[in-house]
């Protein structure tokens, strides 16, 4: 069965600094990969997704993620963090072709931004 | 641009009471999902519906029932609420068949449920 791990529970980054949030997945083939962001009291908003093709995908709000098959990773990056990026971030994996599959979410990484 | 609408937004129940959480989407999506979110646990799938007329159990279905009333609406029912069901509940929908999980899910704003 597929699974996803977000090794960092909480990260603090200075405003203007770069950001990388880690995501590792377990699946026998190439999965579908997603990053979502959740602001306090809100639902989840899709940042970006990867299905196939170019391994570097661009998302909304200046985020990007890179799929690395050899490392089973899909890390989220942003070159310069803004205070409004403080939120919880979830990586999710889907398994193409498996009957009855919905997304499996990681446990999330909380991002704090310091001034 | 309503998207996915959940009602109510907040609810407090006593142990043993029953309640139905409502979810409606206006994006003409085929698939709908119910998740619960607990601190440090991420989102866990309770039930999902690949299409109108079908429902399937997810990771944590015990204590819950669902109804796919029509293509737009997917309700979650707690028949006899327990304190362990205190959580934030999210409904989501996606286009296409949920067996092909390449379609992103769109989420509602959640229902915060406390059971005393």
PDB file of C-alpha atoms in Angstrom:
ATOM      1  CA  UNK A   1       0.000   0.000   0.000  1.00  0.00           C
ATOM      2  CA  UNK A   2       1.164   3.506  -0.648  1.00  0.00           C
ATOM      3  CA  UNK A   3       2.210   5.827   2.152  1.00  0.00           C
ATOM      4  CA  UNK A   4       3.674   9.291   2.542  1.00  0.00           C
ATOM      5  CA  UNK A   5       6.031  10.673   5.168  1.00  0.00           C
ATOM      6  CA  UNK A   6       6.699  14.269   6.060  1.00  0.00           C
ATOM      7  CA  UNK A   7       9.757  14.084   8.330  1.00  0.00           C
ATOM      8  CA  UNK A   8       9.502  17.625   9.713  1.00  0.00           C
ATOM      9  CA  UNK A   9       6.619  18.356  12.049  1.00  0.00           C
ATOM     10  CA  UNK A  10       7.460  22.033  12.472  1.00  0.00           C
ATOM     11  CA  UNK A  11       9.820  24.380  10.613  1.00  0.00           C
ATOM     12  CA  UNK A  12      10.610  28.023  11.290  1.00  0.00           C
ATOM     13  CA  UNK A  13      12.010  30.180   8.508  1.00  0.00           C
ATOM     14  CA  UNK A  14      12.933  33.845   8.465  1.00  0.00           C
ATOM     15  CA  UNK A  15      10.939  36.039   6.151  1.00  0.00           C
ATOM     16  CA  UNK A  16      12.765  36.332   2.836  1.00  0.00           C
ATOM     17  CA  UNK A  17      14.707  33.114   3.349  1.00  0.00           C
ATOM     18  CA  UNK A  18      14.310  30.059   1.168  1.00  0.00           C
ATOM     19  CA  UNK A  19      12.133  27.117   2.138  1.00  0.00           C
ATOM     20  CA  UNK A  20      12.191  23.408   1.500  1.00  0.00           C
ATOM     21  CA  UNK A  21       9.593  21.031   2.934  1.00  0.00           C
ATOM     22  CA  UNK A  22      10.316  17.347   2.617  1.00  0.00           C
ATOM     23  CA  UNK A  23       8.011  14.594   1.447  1.00  0.00           C
ATOM     24  CA  UNK A  24       8.848  10.947   0.895  1.00  0.00           C
ATOM     25  CA  UNK A  25       6.458   8.399  -0.507  1.00  0.00           C
ATOM     26  CA  UNK A  26       6.234   4.657  -0.728  1.00  0.00           C
ATOM     27  CA  UNK A  27       4.713   3.157  -3.844  1.00  0.00           C
ATOM     28  CA  UNK A  28       5.792   0.580  -6.396  1.00  0.00           C
ATOM     29  CA  UNK A  29       5.282   2.728  -9.444  1.00  0.00           C
ATOM     30  CA  UNK A  30       5.105   6.434 -10.167  1.00  0.00           C
ATOM     31  CA  UNK A  31       2.339   7.844  -8.026  1.00  0.00           C
ATOM     32  CA  UNK A  32       0.323  10.979  -8.409  1.00  0.00           C
ATOM     33  CA  UNK A  33       1.708  13.570  -5.995  1.00  0.00           C
ATOM     34  CA  UNK A  34       0.168  16.686  -4.529  1.00  0.00           C
ATOM     35  CA  UNK A  35       0.994  19.470  -2.124  1.00  0.00           C
ATOM     36  CA  UNK A  36      -1.784  21.218  -0.221  1.00  0.00           C
ATOM     37  CA  UNK A  37      -1.689  24.181   2.155  1.00  0.00           C
ATOM     38  CA  UNK A  38      -4.039  24.781   5.057  1.00  0.00           C
ATOM     39  CA  UNK A  39      -4.335  28.154   6.734  1.00  0.00           C
ATOM     40  CA  UNK A  40      -5.744  28.228  10.270  1.00  0.00           C
ATOM     41  CA  UNK A  41      -9.463  27.526  10.343  1.00  0.00           C
ATOM     42  CA  UNK A  42      -9.584  26.853   6.621  1.00  0.00           C
ATOM     43  CA  UNK A  43      -9.832  23.879   4.332  1.00  0.00           C
ATOM     44  CA  UNK A  44      -7.000  22.600   2.178  1.00  0.00           C
ATOM     45  CA  UNK A  45      -5.938  24.426  -0.956  1.00  0.00           C
ATOM     46  CA  UNK A  46      -4.057  22.725  -3.767  1.00  0.00           C
ATOM     47  CA  UNK A  47      -0.597  24.203  -4.373  1.00  0.00           C
ATOM     48  CA  UNK A  48       0.633  21.919  -7.140  1.00  0.00           C
ATOM     49  CA  UNK A  49       0.488  18.403  -8.544  1.00  0.00           C
ATOM     50  CA  UNK A  50       2.674  15.941 -10.404  1.00  0.00           C
ATOM     51  CA  UNK A  51       1.469  13.167 -12.690  1.00  0.00           C
ATOM     52  CA  UNK A  52       4.208  12.602 -15.248  1.00  0.00           C
ATOM     53  CA  UNK A  53       6.631  14.443 -17.500  1.00  0.00           C
ATOM     54  CA  UNK A  54       8.786  17.297 -16.306  1.00  0.00           C
ATOM     55  CA  UNK A  55       9.915  16.489 -12.783  1.00  0.00           C
ATOM     56  CA  UNK A  56       9.945  20.135 -11.695  1.00  0.00           C
ATOM     57  CA  UNK A  57       6.427  21.454 -11.330  1.00  0.00           C
ATOM     58  CA  UNK A  58       5.326  24.984 -10.657  1.00  0.00           C
ATOM     59  CA  UNK A  59       2.412  25.841  -8.446  1.00  0.00           C
ATOM     60  CA  UNK A  60       0.548  28.796  -7.100  1.00  0.00           C
ATOM     61  CA  UNK A  61       1.940  31.407  -4.715  1.00  0.00           C
ATOM     62  CA  UNK A  62       5.487  30.978  -6.042  1.00  0.00           C
ATOM     63  CA  UNK A  63       5.903  27.365  -4.907  1.00  0.00           C
ATOM     64  CA  UNK A  64       7.560  24.601  -6.862  1.00  0.00           C
ATOM     65  CA  UNK A  65       8.250  20.934  -6.212  1.00  0.00           C
ATOM     66  CA  UNK A  66      10.638  18.427  -7.674  1.00  0.00           C
ATOM     67  CA  UNK A  67       9.884  14.754  -8.152  1.00  0.00           C
ATOM     68  CA  UNK A  68      12.921  12.536  -7.637  1.00  0.00           C
ATOM     69  CA  UNK A  69      12.166   8.913  -8.412  1.00  0.00           C
ATOM     70  CA  UNK A  70      15.516   7.667  -7.119  1.00  0.00           C
ATOM     71  CA  UNK A  71      14.845   9.190  -3.715  1.00  0.00           C
ATOM     72  CA  UNK A  72      11.071   8.620  -3.664  1.00  0.00           C
ATOM     73  CA  UNK A  73      10.728  12.284  -2.811  1.00  0.00           C
ATOM     74  CA  UNK A  74       8.590  15.232  -3.786  1.00  0.00           C
ATOM     75  CA  UNK A  75       9.971  18.203  -1.875  1.00  0.00           C
ATOM     76  CA  UNK A  76       8.281  21.585  -1.896  1.00  0.00           C
ATOM     77  CA  UNK A  77      10.383  24.719  -2.313  1.00  0.00           C
ATOM     78  CA  UNK A  78      10.001  28.452  -2.345  1.00  0.00           C
ATOM     79  CA  UNK A  79      12.922  30.847  -2.941  1.00  0.00           C
ATOM     80  CA  UNK A  80      11.704  33.631  -0.643  1.00  0.00           C
ATOM     81  CA  UNK A  81       9.156  33.080   2.090  1.00  0.00           C
ATOM     82  CA  UNK A  82       6.546  35.681   2.988  1.00  0.00           C
ATOM     83  CA  UNK A  83       4.866  35.993   6.367  1.00  0.00           C
ATOM     84  CA  UNK A  84       1.588  34.978   4.745  1.00  0.00           C
ATOM     85  CA  UNK A  85       3.073  31.560   3.931  1.00  0.00           C
ATOM     86  CA  UNK A  86       2.786  30.545   7.582  1.00  0.00           C
ATOM     87  CA  UNK A  87       0.411  27.581   7.481  1.00  0.00           C
ATOM     88  CA  UNK A  88       0.321  23.817   7.569  1.00  0.00           C
ATOM     89  CA  UNK A  89       1.474  21.958   4.483  1.00  0.00           C
ATOM     90  CA  UNK A  90       0.394  18.494   3.460  1.00  0.00           C
ATOM     91  CA  UNK A  91       1.909  16.173   0.920  1.00  0.00           C
ATOM     92  CA  UNK A  92      -0.465  13.602  -0.571  1.00  0.00           C
ATOM     93  CA  UNK A  93      -0.067  10.594  -2.814  1.00  0.00           C
ATOM     94  CA  UNK A  94      -2.508   8.780  -5.055  1.00  0.00           C
ATOM     95  CA  UNK A  95      -2.018   5.406  -6.648  1.00  0.00           C
ATOM     96  CA  UNK A  96      -3.054   5.352 -10.290  1.00  0.00           C
ATOM     97  CA  UNK A  97      -5.015   2.342 -11.351  1.00  0.00           C
ATOM     98  CA  UNK A  98      -5.795   0.971  -7.928  1.00  0.00           C
ATOM     99  CA  UNK A  99      -9.474   0.403  -7.476  1.00  0.00           C
ATOM    100  CA  UNK A 100     -11.143   2.517  -4.890  1.00  0.00           C
ATOM    101  CA  UNK A 101      -8.105   4.614  -4.159  1.00  0.00           C
ATOM    102  CA  UNK A 102      -8.329   8.026  -2.632  1.00  0.00           C
ATOM    103  CA  UNK A 103      -5.459  10.251  -1.614  1.00  0.00           C
ATOM    104  CA  UNK A 104      -3.185   9.327   1.268  1.00  0.00           C
ATOM    105  CA  UNK A 105      -2.012  12.364   3.205  1.00  0.00           C
ATOM    106  CA  UNK A 106       1.117  12.900   5.212  1.00  0.00           C
ATOM    107  CA  UNK A 107       0.758  14.173   8.751  1.00  0.00           C
ATOM    108  CA  UNK A 108       1.689  17.678   7.774  1.00  0.00           C
ATOM    109  CA  UNK A 109       4.453  20.219   8.379  1.00  0.00           C
ATOM    110  CA  UNK A 110       3.667  23.432  10.194  1.00  0.00           C
ATOM    111  CA  UNK A 111       5.563  26.401   8.828  1.00  0.00           C
ATOM    112  CA  UNK A 112       6.226  29.422  11.027  1.00  0.00           C
ATOM    113  CA  UNK A 113       7.740  32.573   9.539  1.00  0.00           C
ATOM    114  CA  UNK A 114       9.813  34.858  11.740  1.00  0.00           C
ATOM    115  CA  UNK A 115      10.446  38.508  11.015  1.00  0.00           C
TER     116      UNK A 115
ATOM    117  CA  UNK B   1     -17.718  30.330  -6.559  1.00  0.00           C
ATOM    118  CA  UNK B   2     -19.076  28.181  -3.733  1.00  0.00           C
ATOM    119  CA  UNK B   3     -17.066  25.003  -4.490  1.00  0.00           C
ATOM    120  CA  UNK B   4     -17.567  22.597  -1.585  1.00  0.00           C
ATOM    121  CA  UNK B   5     -19.925  23.746   1.156  1.00  0.00           C
ATOM    122  CA  UNK B   6     -20.118  22.081   4.549  1.00  0.00           C
ATOM    123  CA  UNK B   7     -22.730  22.625   7.222  1.00  0.00           C
ATOM    124  CA  UNK B   8     -22.628  23.235  10.086  1.00  0.00           C
ATOM    125  CA  UNK B   9     -19.258  24.889  10.695  1.00  0.00           C
ATOM    126  CA  UNK B  10     -19.285  24.146  14.419  1.00  0.00           C
ATOM    127  CA  UNK B  11     -21.226  21.720  16.563  1.00  0.00           C
ATOM    128  CA  UNK B  12     -21.148  20.468  20.142  1.00  0.00           C
ATOM    129  CA  UNK B  13     -22.807  17.160  20.946  1.00  0.00           C
ATOM    130  CA  UNK B  14     -23.288  15.043  24.015  1.00  0.00           C
ATOM    131  CA  UNK B  15     -22.117  11.448  24.034  1.00  0.00           C
ATOM    132  CA  UNK B  16     -24.738   9.216  22.450  1.00  0.00           C
ATOM    133  CA  UNK B  17     -26.400  11.906  20.378  1.00  0.00           C
ATOM    134  CA  UNK B  18     -26.706  11.521  16.639  1.00  0.00           C
ATOM    135  CA  UNK B  19     -25.896  14.041  13.963  1.00  0.00           C
ATOM    136  CA  UNK B  20     -25.552  14.381  10.207  1.00  0.00           C
ATOM    137  CA  UNK B  21     -22.878  16.538   8.611  1.00  0.00           C
ATOM    138  CA  UNK B  22     -23.884  17.913   5.261  1.00  0.00           C
ATOM    139  CA  UNK B  23     -21.697  18.463   2.216  1.00  0.00           C
ATOM    140  CA  UNK B  24     -22.595  19.818  -1.200  1.00  0.00           C
ATOM    141  CA  UNK B  25     -20.455  20.625  -4.232  1.00  0.00           C
ATOM    142  CA  UNK B  26     -21.377  22.658  -7.258  1.00  0.00           C
ATOM    143  CA  UNK B  27     -18.525  21.615  -9.568  1.00  0.00           C
ATOM    144  CA  UNK B  28     -20.331  18.643 -11.099  1.00  0.00           C
ATOM    145  CA  UNK B  29     -17.697  16.313  -9.651  1.00  0.00           C
ATOM    146  CA  UNK B  30     -18.212  12.583  -9.666  1.00  0.00           C
ATOM    147  CA  UNK B  31     -16.268  11.663  -6.545  1.00  0.00           C
ATOM    148  CA  UNK B  32     -16.724  12.871  -2.996  1.00  0.00           C
ATOM    149  CA  UNK B  33     -14.890  12.129   0.253  1.00  0.00           C
ATOM    150  CA  UNK B  34     -15.119  12.547   3.986  1.00  0.00           C
ATOM    151  CA  UNK B  35     -11.957  12.967   6.063  1.00  0.00           C
ATOM    152  CA  UNK B  36     -11.272  13.641   9.697  1.00  0.00           C
ATOM    153  CA  UNK B  37      -8.308  15.709  10.810  1.00  0.00           C
ATOM    154  CA  UNK B  38      -6.761  15.246  14.230  1.00  0.00           C
ATOM    155  CA  UNK B  39      -3.615  16.904  15.616  1.00  0.00           C
ATOM    156  CA  UNK B  40      -0.482  15.093  14.492  1.00  0.00           C
ATOM    157  CA  UNK B  41      -2.482  12.605  12.422  1.00  0.00           C
ATOM    158  CA  UNK B  42      -2.980  14.476   9.161  1.00  0.00           C
ATOM    159  CA  UNK B  43      -6.144  13.686   7.256  1.00  0.00           C
ATOM    160  CA  UNK B  44      -7.635  10.231   7.412  1.00  0.00           C
ATOM    161  CA  UNK B  45     -10.254   9.025   4.989  1.00  0.00           C
ATOM    162  CA  UNK B  46     -13.537   7.945   6.550  1.00  0.00           C
ATOM    163  CA  UNK B  47     -15.660   7.127   3.496  1.00  0.00           C
ATOM    164  CA  UNK B  48     -15.717   8.050  -0.123  1.00  0.00           C
ATOM    165  CA  UNK B  49     -18.077   7.865  -3.062  1.00  0.00           C
ATOM    166  CA  UNK B  50     -16.643   7.254  -6.496  1.00  0.00           C
ATOM    167  CA  UNK B  51     -19.896   8.161  -8.176  1.00  0.00           C
ATOM    168  CA  UNK B  52     -23.544   8.709  -7.424  1.00  0.00           C
ATOM    169  CA  UNK B  53     -25.008   5.569  -5.908  1.00  0.00           C
ATOM    170  CA  UNK B  54     -21.731   4.080  -4.653  1.00  0.00           C
ATOM    171  CA  UNK B  55     -19.921   4.407  -1.343  1.00  0.00           C
ATOM    172  CA  UNK B  56     -16.840   2.684   0.079  1.00  0.00           C
ATOM    173  CA  UNK B  57     -15.057   2.565   3.395  1.00  0.00           C
ATOM    174  CA  UNK B  58     -11.823   4.392   3.923  1.00  0.00           C
ATOM    175  CA  UNK B  59      -9.220   4.066   6.632  1.00  0.00           C
ATOM    176  CA  UNK B  60     -11.393   4.903   9.672  1.00  0.00           C
ATOM    177  CA  UNK B  61     -15.076   4.110   8.940  1.00  0.00           C
ATOM    178  CA  UNK B  62     -16.158   2.716  12.314  1.00  0.00           C
ATOM    179  CA  UNK B  63     -18.891   4.745  13.981  1.00  0.00           C
ATOM    180  CA  UNK B  64     -19.892   6.527  10.772  1.00  0.00           C
ATOM    181  CA  UNK B  65     -22.336   6.084   7.935  1.00  0.00           C
ATOM    182  CA  UNK B  66     -22.639   7.998   4.688  1.00  0.00           C
ATOM    183  CA  UNK B  67     -25.229   8.702   2.049  1.00  0.00           C
ATOM    184  CA  UNK B  68     -24.607   9.907  -1.483  1.00  0.00           C
ATOM    185  CA  UNK B  69     -27.934  11.608  -1.861  1.00  0.00           C
ATOM    186  CA  UNK B  70     -27.317  12.736  -5.435  1.00  0.00           C
ATOM    187  CA  UNK B  71     -24.359  13.890  -7.466  1.00  0.00           C
ATOM    188  CA  UNK B  72     -24.035  17.104  -5.468  1.00  0.00           C
ATOM    189  CA  UNK B  73     -24.525  15.921  -1.909  1.00  0.00           C
ATOM    190  CA  UNK B  74     -22.652  13.521   0.347  1.00  0.00           C
ATOM    191  CA  UNK B  75     -23.620  13.367   4.017  1.00  0.00           C
ATOM    192  CA  UNK B  76     -21.826  11.860   6.996  1.00  0.00           C
ATOM    193  CA  UNK B  77     -23.809  10.533   9.945  1.00  0.00           C
ATOM    194  CA  UNK B  78     -22.731   9.794  13.481  1.00  0.00           C
ATOM    195  CA  UNK B  79     -25.382   7.489  14.932  1.00  0.00           C
ATOM    196  CA  UNK B  80     -24.147   7.522  18.525  1.00  0.00           C
ATOM    197  CA  UNK B  81     -21.444  10.104  19.029  1.00  0.00           C
ATOM    198  CA  UNK B  82     -18.412   9.282  21.165  1.00  0.00           C
ATOM    199  CA  UNK B  83     -15.726  11.617  22.573  1.00  0.00           C
ATOM    200  CA  UNK B  84     -13.190   9.907  20.271  1.00  0.00           C
ATOM    201  CA  UNK B  85     -15.064  11.393  17.341  1.00  0.00           C
ATOM    202  CA  UNK B  86     -14.193  14.921  18.415  1.00  0.00           C
ATOM    203  CA  UNK B  87     -12.376  16.188  15.349  1.00  0.00           C
ATOM    204  CA  UNK B  88     -12.467  18.498  12.377  1.00  0.00           C
ATOM    205  CA  UNK B  89     -14.301  16.913   9.478  1.00  0.00           C
ATOM    206  CA  UNK B  90     -13.560  17.805   5.884  1.00  0.00           C
ATOM    207  CA  UNK B  91     -15.537  17.009   2.803  1.00  0.00           C
ATOM    208  CA  UNK B  92     -13.826  16.996  -0.572  1.00  0.00           C
ATOM    209  CA  UNK B  93     -14.733  16.341  -4.175  1.00  0.00           C
ATOM    210  CA  UNK B  94     -12.861  15.548  -7.361  1.00  0.00           C
ATOM    211  CA  UNK B  95     -13.618  15.224 -11.019  1.00  0.00           C
ATOM    212  CA  UNK B  96     -13.519  11.836 -12.656  1.00  0.00           C
ATOM    213  CA  UNK B  97     -13.369   8.399 -11.130  1.00  0.00           C
ATOM    214  CA  UNK B  98     -11.639   8.234  -7.751  1.00  0.00           C
ATOM    215  CA  UNK B  99      -9.864   5.046  -8.867  1.00  0.00           C
ATOM    216  CA  UNK B 100      -7.774   7.284 -11.067  1.00  0.00           C
ATOM    217  CA  UNK B 101      -6.426   9.606  -8.439  1.00  0.00           C
ATOM    218  CA  UNK B 102      -4.823  12.138 -10.738  1.00  0.00           C
ATOM    219  CA  UNK B 103      -7.601  14.601 -10.198  1.00  0.00           C
ATOM    220  CA  UNK B 104      -6.969  16.989  -7.306  1.00  0.00           C
ATOM    221  CA  UNK B 105      -9.469  17.102  -4.516  1.00  0.00           C
ATOM    222  CA  UNK B 106     -11.233  20.314  -3.612  1.00  0.00           C
ATOM    223  CA  UNK B 107     -11.981  20.814   0.055  1.00  0.00           C
ATOM    224  CA  UNK B 108     -14.647  22.505   2.086  1.00  0.00           C
ATOM    225  CA  UNK B 109     -13.782  24.669   5.087  1.00  0.00           C
ATOM    226  CA  UNK B 110     -14.533  21.918   7.588  1.00  0.00           C
ATOM    227  CA  UNK B 111     -16.911  21.173  10.437  1.00  0.00           C
ATOM    228  CA  UNK B 112     -15.470  21.433  13.930  1.00  0.00           C
ATOM    229  CA  UNK B 113     -17.217  18.850  16.062  1.00  0.00           C
ATOM    230  CA  UNK B 114     -16.849  18.483  19.820  1.00  0.00           C
ATOM    231  CA  UNK B 115     -18.398  15.607  21.699  1.00  0.00           C
ATOM    232  CA  UNK B 116     -18.677  15.928  25.452  1.00  0.00           C
TER     233      UNK B 116
END
